[in-house]
PDB file of C-alpha atoms in Angstrom:
ATOM      1  CA  MET C  35      10.799  56.391 -28.021  1.00 65.00           C
ATOM      2  CA  SER C  36      11.740  56.213 -31.136  1.00 75.00           C
ATOM      3  CA  SER C  37       9.580  55.554 -34.058  1.00 76.00           C
ATOM      4  CA  GLN C  38      11.880  52.764 -36.087  1.00 77.00           C
ATOM      5  CA  ALA C  39      12.211  50.941 -31.884  1.00 77.00           C
ATOM      6  CA  ARG C  40       8.627  51.334 -31.709  1.00 80.00           C
ATOM      7  CA  LEU C  41       8.615  48.870 -34.936  1.00 81.00           C
ATOM      8  CA  GLN C  42      11.279  46.856 -33.813  1.00 82.00           C
ATOM      9  CA  ARG C  43       9.477  46.078 -30.614  1.00 85.00           C
ATOM     10  CA  THR C  44       6.241  45.826 -32.663  1.00 86.00           C
ATOM     11  CA  ARG C  45       7.913  43.114 -34.842  1.00 87.00           C
ATOM     12  CA  ALA C  46       9.565  40.631 -32.792  1.00 85.00           C
ATOM     13  CA  GLU C  47       5.696  41.129 -30.462  1.00 86.00           C
ATOM     14  CA  ILE C  48       4.075  39.613 -33.308  1.00 89.00           C
ATOM     15  CA  LEU C  49       7.329  37.060 -34.033  1.00 88.00           C
ATOM     16  CA  ASP C  50       6.918  36.339 -30.343  1.00 85.00           C
ATOM     17  CA  SER C  51       2.973  35.736 -30.555  1.00 87.00           C
ATOM     18  CA  ALA C  52       3.603  34.078 -33.820  1.00 86.00           C
ATOM     19  CA  TRP C  53       5.625  31.140 -32.343  1.00 82.00           C
ATOM     20  CA  THR C  54       3.829  30.563 -29.634  1.00 85.00           C
ATOM     21  CA  LEU C  55       0.423  29.662 -31.473  1.00 86.00           C
ATOM     22  CA  ILE C  56       1.879  28.008 -34.801  1.00 77.00           C
ATOM     23  CA  SER C  57       4.015  25.671 -31.770  1.00 75.00           C
ATOM     24  CA  LYS C  58       1.069  25.024 -29.901  1.00 78.00           C
ATOM     25  CA  ARG C  59      -2.283  24.440 -32.145  1.00 75.00           C
ATOM     26  CA  GLY C  60       0.299  23.676 -35.356  1.00 65.00           C
ATOM     27  CA  THR C  61       0.077  25.438 -38.890  1.00 62.00           C
ATOM     28  CA  GLU C  62      -3.873  26.307 -39.035  1.00 71.00           C
ATOM     29  CA  VAL C  63      -3.178  29.310 -36.630  1.00 81.00           C
ATOM     30  CA  SER C  64      -3.794  32.267 -39.521  1.00 86.00           C
ATOM     31  CA  ILE C  65      -3.126  35.795 -39.156  1.00 89.00           C
ATOM     32  CA  ALA C  66      -6.013  37.282 -38.172  1.00 91.00           C
ATOM     33  CA  GLU C  67      -5.554  34.653 -34.678  1.00 91.00           C
ATOM     34  CA  ILE C  68      -1.365  36.326 -34.592  1.00 90.00           C
ATOM     35  CA  ALA C  69      -2.798  40.590 -34.229  1.00 90.00           C
ATOM     36  CA  LYS C  70      -5.262  39.320 -31.832  1.00 90.00           C
ATOM     37  CA  ALA C  71      -2.830  37.455 -29.904  1.00 89.00           C
ATOM     38  CA  SER C  72      -0.006  40.811 -30.846  1.00 88.00           C
ATOM     39  CA  GLY C  73      -3.353  43.322 -29.321  1.00 89.00           C
ATOM     40  CA  ILE C  74      -3.441  44.580 -33.820  1.00 90.00           C
ATOM     41  CA  SER C  75      -5.065  44.511 -36.539  1.00 90.00           C
ATOM     42  CA  ARG C  76      -4.825  41.312 -39.288  1.00 91.00           C
ATOM     43  CA  GLN C  77      -3.180  44.886 -42.053  1.00 92.00           C
ATOM     44  CA  SER C  78      -0.414  45.058 -39.634  1.00 91.00           C
ATOM     45  CA  VAL C  79       1.502  42.129 -39.871  1.00 91.00           C
ATOM     46  CA  TYR C  80       0.992  42.513 -43.684  1.00 92.00           C
ATOM     47  CA  ASP C  81       2.668  45.802 -42.560  1.00 90.00           C
ATOM     48  CA  HIS C  82       5.707  44.270 -41.084  1.00 90.00           C
ATOM     49  CA  PHE C  83       6.224  40.975 -42.940  1.00 89.00           C
ATOM     50  CA  GLY C  84       4.174  41.695 -46.174  1.00 87.00           C
ATOM     51  CA  SER C  85       2.823  38.247 -46.814  1.00 83.00           C
ATOM     52  CA  ARG C  86       2.416  34.482 -43.941  1.00 78.00           C
ATOM     53  CA  GLY C  87       5.372  33.429 -45.897  1.00 76.00           C
ATOM     54  CA  GLY C  88       7.591  36.974 -44.881  1.00 83.00           C
ATOM     55  CA  LEU C  89       6.189  36.524 -41.556  1.00 85.00           C
ATOM     56  CA  ILE C  90       7.363  32.745 -41.464  1.00 78.00           C
ATOM     57  CA  LEU C  91      10.640  32.982 -42.812  1.00 78.00           C
ATOM     58  CA  ALA C  92      10.971  35.743 -40.448  1.00 85.00           C
ATOM     59  CA  LEU C  93       9.890  33.524 -37.825  1.00 81.00           C
ATOM     60  CA  VAL C  94      12.929  30.468 -39.039  1.00 77.00           C
ATOM     61  CA  ARG C  95      14.977  33.342 -38.778  1.00 80.00           C
ATOM     62  CA  ARG C  96      14.082  34.259 -35.164  1.00 81.00           C
ATOM     63  CA  ALA C  97      14.384  30.645 -34.874  1.00 78.00           C
ATOM     64  CA  ASP C  98      17.629  31.042 -36.191  1.00 77.00           C
ATOM     65  CA  GLU C  99      19.498  33.212 -33.936  1.00 80.00           C
ATOM     66  CA  ARG C 100      17.564  32.463 -31.112  1.00 80.00           C
ATOM     67  CA  LEU C 101      18.776  29.366 -31.269  1.00 82.00           C
ATOM     68  CA  ASP C 102      22.280  29.857 -31.696  1.00 88.00           C
ATOM     69  CA  ILE C 103      22.272  27.312 -34.511  1.00 90.00           C
ATOM     70  CA  GLU C 104      24.771  28.513 -36.766  1.00 90.00           C
ATOM     71  CA  ALA C 105      27.059  28.025 -34.004  1.00 93.00           C
ATOM     72  CA  LYS C 106      26.165  25.542 -31.968  1.00 95.00           C
ATOM     73  CA  LEU C 107      26.805  23.345 -36.572  1.00 95.00           C
ATOM     74  CA  PHE C 108      30.424  25.520 -36.008  1.00 95.00           C
ATOM     75  CA  SER C 109      31.257  24.162 -32.892  1.00 96.00           C
ATOM     76  CA  ALA C 110      30.524  20.353 -34.028  1.00 97.00           C
ATOM     77  CA  PHE C 111      32.629  20.266 -37.077  1.00 97.00           C
ATOM     78  CA  LYS C 112      35.634  21.830 -34.594  1.00 96.00           C
ATOM     79  CA  THR C 113      35.404  18.133 -33.584  1.00 97.00           C
ATOM     80  CA  GLU C 114      38.756  16.132 -33.327  1.00 96.00           C
ATOM     81  CA  ASP C 115      37.640  12.550 -33.828  1.00 97.00           C
ATOM     82  CA  PRO C 116      35.611  12.444 -37.578  1.00 97.00           C
ATOM     83  CA  GLU C 117      33.167   9.614 -36.259  1.00 96.00           C
ATOM     84  CA  ASP C 118      32.575  12.124 -33.097  1.00 97.00           C
ATOM     85  CA  ARG C 119      32.551  15.174 -35.574  1.00 97.00           C
ATOM     86  CA  LEU C 120      29.686  13.814 -37.302  1.00 97.00           C
ATOM     87  CA  LYS C 121      27.574  12.693 -34.716  1.00 97.00           C
ATOM     88  CA  ALA C 122      27.701  15.740 -32.678  1.00 97.00           C
ATOM     89  CA  THR C 123      26.023  17.708 -35.976  1.00 97.00           C
ATOM     90  CA  VAL C 124      23.264  15.219 -35.807  1.00 96.00           C
ATOM     91  CA  SER C 125      22.328  15.325 -31.934  1.00 96.00           C
ATOM     92  CA  VAL C 126      22.217  20.055 -32.546  1.00 95.00           C
ATOM     93  CA  TRP C 127      19.983  19.402 -36.060  1.00 94.00           C
ATOM     94  CA  ILE C 128      18.136  17.242 -34.070  1.00 94.00           C
ATOM     95  CA  HIS C 129      16.751  18.839 -31.127  1.00 92.00           C
ATOM     96  CA  PHE C 130      17.117  22.107 -33.902  1.00 90.00           C
ATOM     97  CA  VAL C 131      14.411  20.735 -36.204  1.00 91.00           C
ATOM     98  CA  GLN C 132      12.715  19.180 -33.068  1.00 88.00           C
ATOM     99  CA  GLU C 133      12.115  23.091 -32.110  1.00 84.00           C
ATOM    100  CA  ILE C 134      11.170  24.177 -35.711  1.00 83.00           C
ATOM    101  CA  PHE C 135       9.279  21.831 -36.698  1.00 85.00           C
ATOM    102  CA  PRO C 136       5.737  23.227 -36.801  1.00 78.00           C
ATOM    103  CA  VAL C 137       6.728  26.662 -38.113  1.00 76.00           C
ATOM    104  CA  ALA C 138       9.127  24.441 -40.757  1.00 80.00           C
ATOM    105  CA  THR C 139       5.445  22.627 -41.748  1.00 82.00           C
ATOM    106  CA  ASP C 140       3.927  25.478 -42.364  1.00 75.00           C
ATOM    107  CA  LEU C 141       6.725  26.650 -44.292  1.00 73.00           C
ATOM    108  CA  ILE C 142       7.031  23.060 -46.405  1.00 81.00           C
ATOM    109  CA  ARG C 143       2.958  23.917 -46.735  1.00 80.00           C
ATOM    110  CA  LEU C 144       2.869  26.664 -48.576  1.00 75.00           C
ATOM    111  CA  ARG C 145       6.294  26.719 -50.941  1.00 79.00           C
ATOM    112  CA  ALA C 146       3.148  25.622 -53.714  1.00 80.00           C
ATOM    113  CA  THR C 147       1.305  28.714 -53.024  1.00 81.00           C
ATOM    114  CA  ASP C 148       3.304  31.189 -51.584  1.00 74.00           C
ATOM    115  CA  GLU C 149       6.121  32.942 -53.287  1.00 77.00           C
ATOM    116  CA  ASP C 150       7.470  34.253 -50.604  1.00 69.00           C
ATOM    117  CA  ALA C 151       6.852  30.974 -48.021  1.00 71.00           C
ATOM    118  CA  SER C 152       9.035  29.258 -51.911  1.00 79.00           C
ATOM    119  CA  LEU C 153      11.778  32.261 -51.384  1.00 78.00           C
ATOM    120  CA  ALA C 154      12.245  31.702 -47.097  1.00 73.00           C
ATOM    121  CA  TRP C 155      12.191  27.856 -47.952  1.00 79.00           C
ATOM    122  CA  GLU C 156      15.476  28.295 -50.188  1.00 84.00           C
ATOM    123  CA  ASP C 157      16.777  30.920 -48.364  1.00 81.00           C
ATOM    124  CA  ARG C 158      17.144  28.716 -44.705  1.00 81.00           C
ATOM    125  CA  MET C 159      17.605  25.526 -47.366  1.00 88.00           C
ATOM    126  CA  SER C 160      21.061  27.393 -49.581  1.00 91.00           C
ATOM    127  CA  GLU C 161      22.393  28.477 -46.570  1.00 89.00           C
ATOM    128  CA  LEU C 162      22.523  24.871 -44.700  1.00 92.00           C
ATOM    129  CA  ARG C 163      23.839  23.101 -47.318  1.00 95.00           C
ATOM    130  CA  GLU C 164      26.722  26.067 -47.071  1.00 95.00           C
ATOM    131  CA  TRP C 165      26.914  24.734 -43.840  1.00 95.00           C
ATOM    132  CA  LEU C 166      26.800  21.012 -44.531  1.00 97.00           C
ATOM    133  CA  LEU C 167      29.379  20.975 -47.616  1.00 97.00           C
ATOM    134  CA  GLU C 168      31.533  22.792 -45.064  1.00 96.00           C
ATOM    135  CA  LEU C 169      31.804  19.102 -42.209  1.00 97.00           C
ATOM    136  CA  THR C 170      32.082  17.549 -45.517  1.00 98.00           C
ATOM    137  CA  ARG C 171      34.984  18.411 -46.442  1.00 97.00           C
ATOM    138  CA  THR C 172      36.418  18.506 -43.164  1.00 97.00           C
ATOM    139  CA  LEU C 173      36.121  14.901 -43.313  1.00 97.00           C
ATOM    140  CA  GLU C 174      36.860  14.442 -46.512  1.00 97.00           C
ATOM    141  CA  GLU C 175      40.113  15.894 -44.885  1.00 96.00           C
ATOM    142  CA  ASP C 176      40.428  13.061 -42.289  1.00 96.00           C
ATOM    143  CA  LYS C 177      40.067  10.356 -45.256  1.00 96.00           C
ATOM    144  CA  ALA C 178      36.667   9.699 -42.165  1.00 97.00           C
ATOM    145  CA  LEU C 179      34.694   9.996 -46.030  1.00 97.00           C
ATOM    146  CA  GLN C 180      33.945   6.415 -47.488  1.00 96.00           C
ATOM    147  CA  PRO C 181      35.372   6.439 -50.856  1.00 94.00           C
ATOM    148  CA  ALA C 182      32.999   6.723 -53.050  1.00 95.00           C
ATOM    149  CA  TRP C 183      31.168   9.786 -51.704  1.00 97.00           C
ATOM    150  CA  SER C 184      33.222  13.523 -52.682  1.00 97.00           C
ATOM    151  CA  SER C 185      32.183  16.214 -50.111  1.00 97.00           C
ATOM    152  CA  LYS C 186      29.558  17.770 -51.743  1.00 97.00           C
ATOM    153  CA  GLU C 187      27.629  14.874 -52.626  1.00 98.00           C
ATOM    154  CA  ALA C 188      28.562  13.664 -48.873  1.00 98.00           C
ATOM    155  CA  SER C 189      27.018  16.675 -47.955  1.00 97.00           C
ATOM    156  CA  GLU C 190      23.920  16.758 -50.125  1.00 97.00           C
ATOM    157  CA  TYR C 191      23.123  13.454 -48.761  1.00 97.00           C
ATOM    158  CA  LEU C 192      23.381  14.577 -45.770  1.00 96.00           C
ATOM    159  CA  TRP C 193      21.021  18.070 -46.333  1.00 96.00           C
ATOM    160  CA  ALA C 194      18.221  15.725 -47.373  1.00 95.00           C
ATOM    161  CA  SER C 195      18.555  12.739 -44.671  1.00 94.00           C
ATOM    162  CA  PHE C 196      18.507  16.336 -41.957  1.00 92.00           C
ATOM    163  CA  SER C 197      15.499  17.687 -43.772  1.00 91.00           C
ATOM    164  CA  VAL C 198      12.093  18.391 -41.622  1.00 91.00           C
ATOM    165  CA  GLN C 199      10.432  15.897 -44.109  1.00 92.00           C
ATOM    166  CA  MET C 200      11.938  13.298 -42.964  1.00 93.00           C
ATOM    167  CA  TRP C 201      11.211  13.796 -39.298  1.00 94.00           C
ATOM    168  CA  GLY C 202       7.832  14.533 -39.356  1.00 93.00           C
ATOM    169  CA  LEU C 203       7.592  10.651 -41.133  1.00 95.00           C
ATOM    170  CA  LEU C 204       9.387   9.221 -39.234  1.00 96.00           C
ATOM    171  CA  THR C 205       7.991  11.158 -35.379  1.00 95.00           C
ATOM    172  CA  GLN C 206       4.207  11.662 -36.132  1.00 93.00           C
ATOM    173  CA  ASP C 207       3.517   9.867 -39.512  1.00 95.00           C
ATOM    174  CA  CYS C 208       5.399   6.401 -38.128  1.00 96.00           C
ATOM    175  CA  GLY C 209       4.948   7.177 -34.822  1.00 96.00           C
ATOM    176  CA  TRP C 210       8.650   6.698 -33.635  1.00 97.00           C
ATOM    177  CA  GLN C 211       9.240   8.464 -30.488  1.00 96.00           C
ATOM    178  CA  ARG C 212      12.388  11.283 -31.143  1.00 94.00           C
ATOM    179  CA  GLU C 213      14.660   9.139 -29.196  1.00 95.00           C
ATOM    180  CA  ALA C 214      15.046   5.938 -31.301  1.00 96.00           C
ATOM    181  CA  ALA C 215      14.893   8.504 -34.265  1.00 96.00           C
ATOM    182  CA  GLN C 216      17.480  10.585 -33.615  1.00 95.00           C
ATOM    183  CA  ASP C 217      19.167   6.414 -32.994  1.00 96.00           C
ATOM    184  CA  VAL C 218      18.763   5.785 -36.144  1.00 96.00           C
ATOM    185  CA  LEU C 219      19.063   8.997 -38.377  1.00 96.00           C
ATOM    186  CA  THR C 220      22.556   9.094 -36.668  1.00 97.00           C
ATOM    187  CA  ARG C 221      23.536   5.217 -36.912  1.00 96.00           C
ATOM    188  CA  THR C 222      22.203   5.460 -40.780  1.00 97.00           C
ATOM    189  CA  ILE C 223      23.860   8.174 -41.355  1.00 97.00           C
ATOM    190  CA  CYS C 224      27.632   7.351 -39.627  1.00 97.00           C
ATOM    191  CA  GLN C 225      27.406   4.138 -41.936  1.00 96.00           C
ATOM    192  CA  ALA C 226      26.347   5.841 -45.224  1.00 97.00           C
ATOM    193  CA  LEU C 227      29.421   8.341 -44.768  1.00 97.00           C
ATOM    194  CA  LEU C 228      32.481   7.416 -42.167  1.00 97.00           C
ATOM    195  CA  ARG C 229      35.129   4.370 -43.287  1.00 95.00           C
ATOM    196  CA  PRO C 230      34.515   1.644 -41.633  1.00 89.00           C
ATOM    197  CA  THR C 231      36.428   2.747 -37.872  1.00 75.00           C
ATOM    198  CA  THR C 232      38.495   0.404 -35.146  1.00 54.00           C
ATOM    199  CA  LYS C 233      37.619   2.520 -31.773  1.00 61.00           C
ATOM    200  CA  PRO C 234      38.054   1.253 -28.746  1.00 52.00           C
ATOM    201  CA  ASP C 235      34.675   0.574 -26.093  1.00 52.00           C
TER     202      ASP C 235
END
């Protein structure tokens, strides 16, 4: 095995160990614990990722790839009926948030004190905003948006509604069941953004 292949394998093993630990125990997992679970030194983790923020960014990007979020969102965007299109998008995103919640929460927490974490957050959120603008442009083209919304404003409202923080407030702080939270978010987003429809039952 080449040295580059070994590096890639070690990097993947670190990410897999970190994901497992953070998913089970939340944001308090230390770099030392991740290193121990990976069978390497703490310094080796820093050699691969630079900082905890760099590690978290790599974890989120790996989740994007593993869960195929971009392809799933753009598949939802192709749904013919505008209301069904928006609902499908909300469903895809919420299922993604449920998978990445522990890691994303750690990334958000680190933003104030870790420049790498802050850059990581901006990296992922800027891409999501671009994706959602693609969606709201299709809704605007179909004349499905409420007249008060531009496609850009609608995408920004949707992005805010999609926040990991909102999901955490509803399901963690308020204790809502996931299904209830998803139903309420779907209903309120559709009511806010879409013109009333007369779809048959």
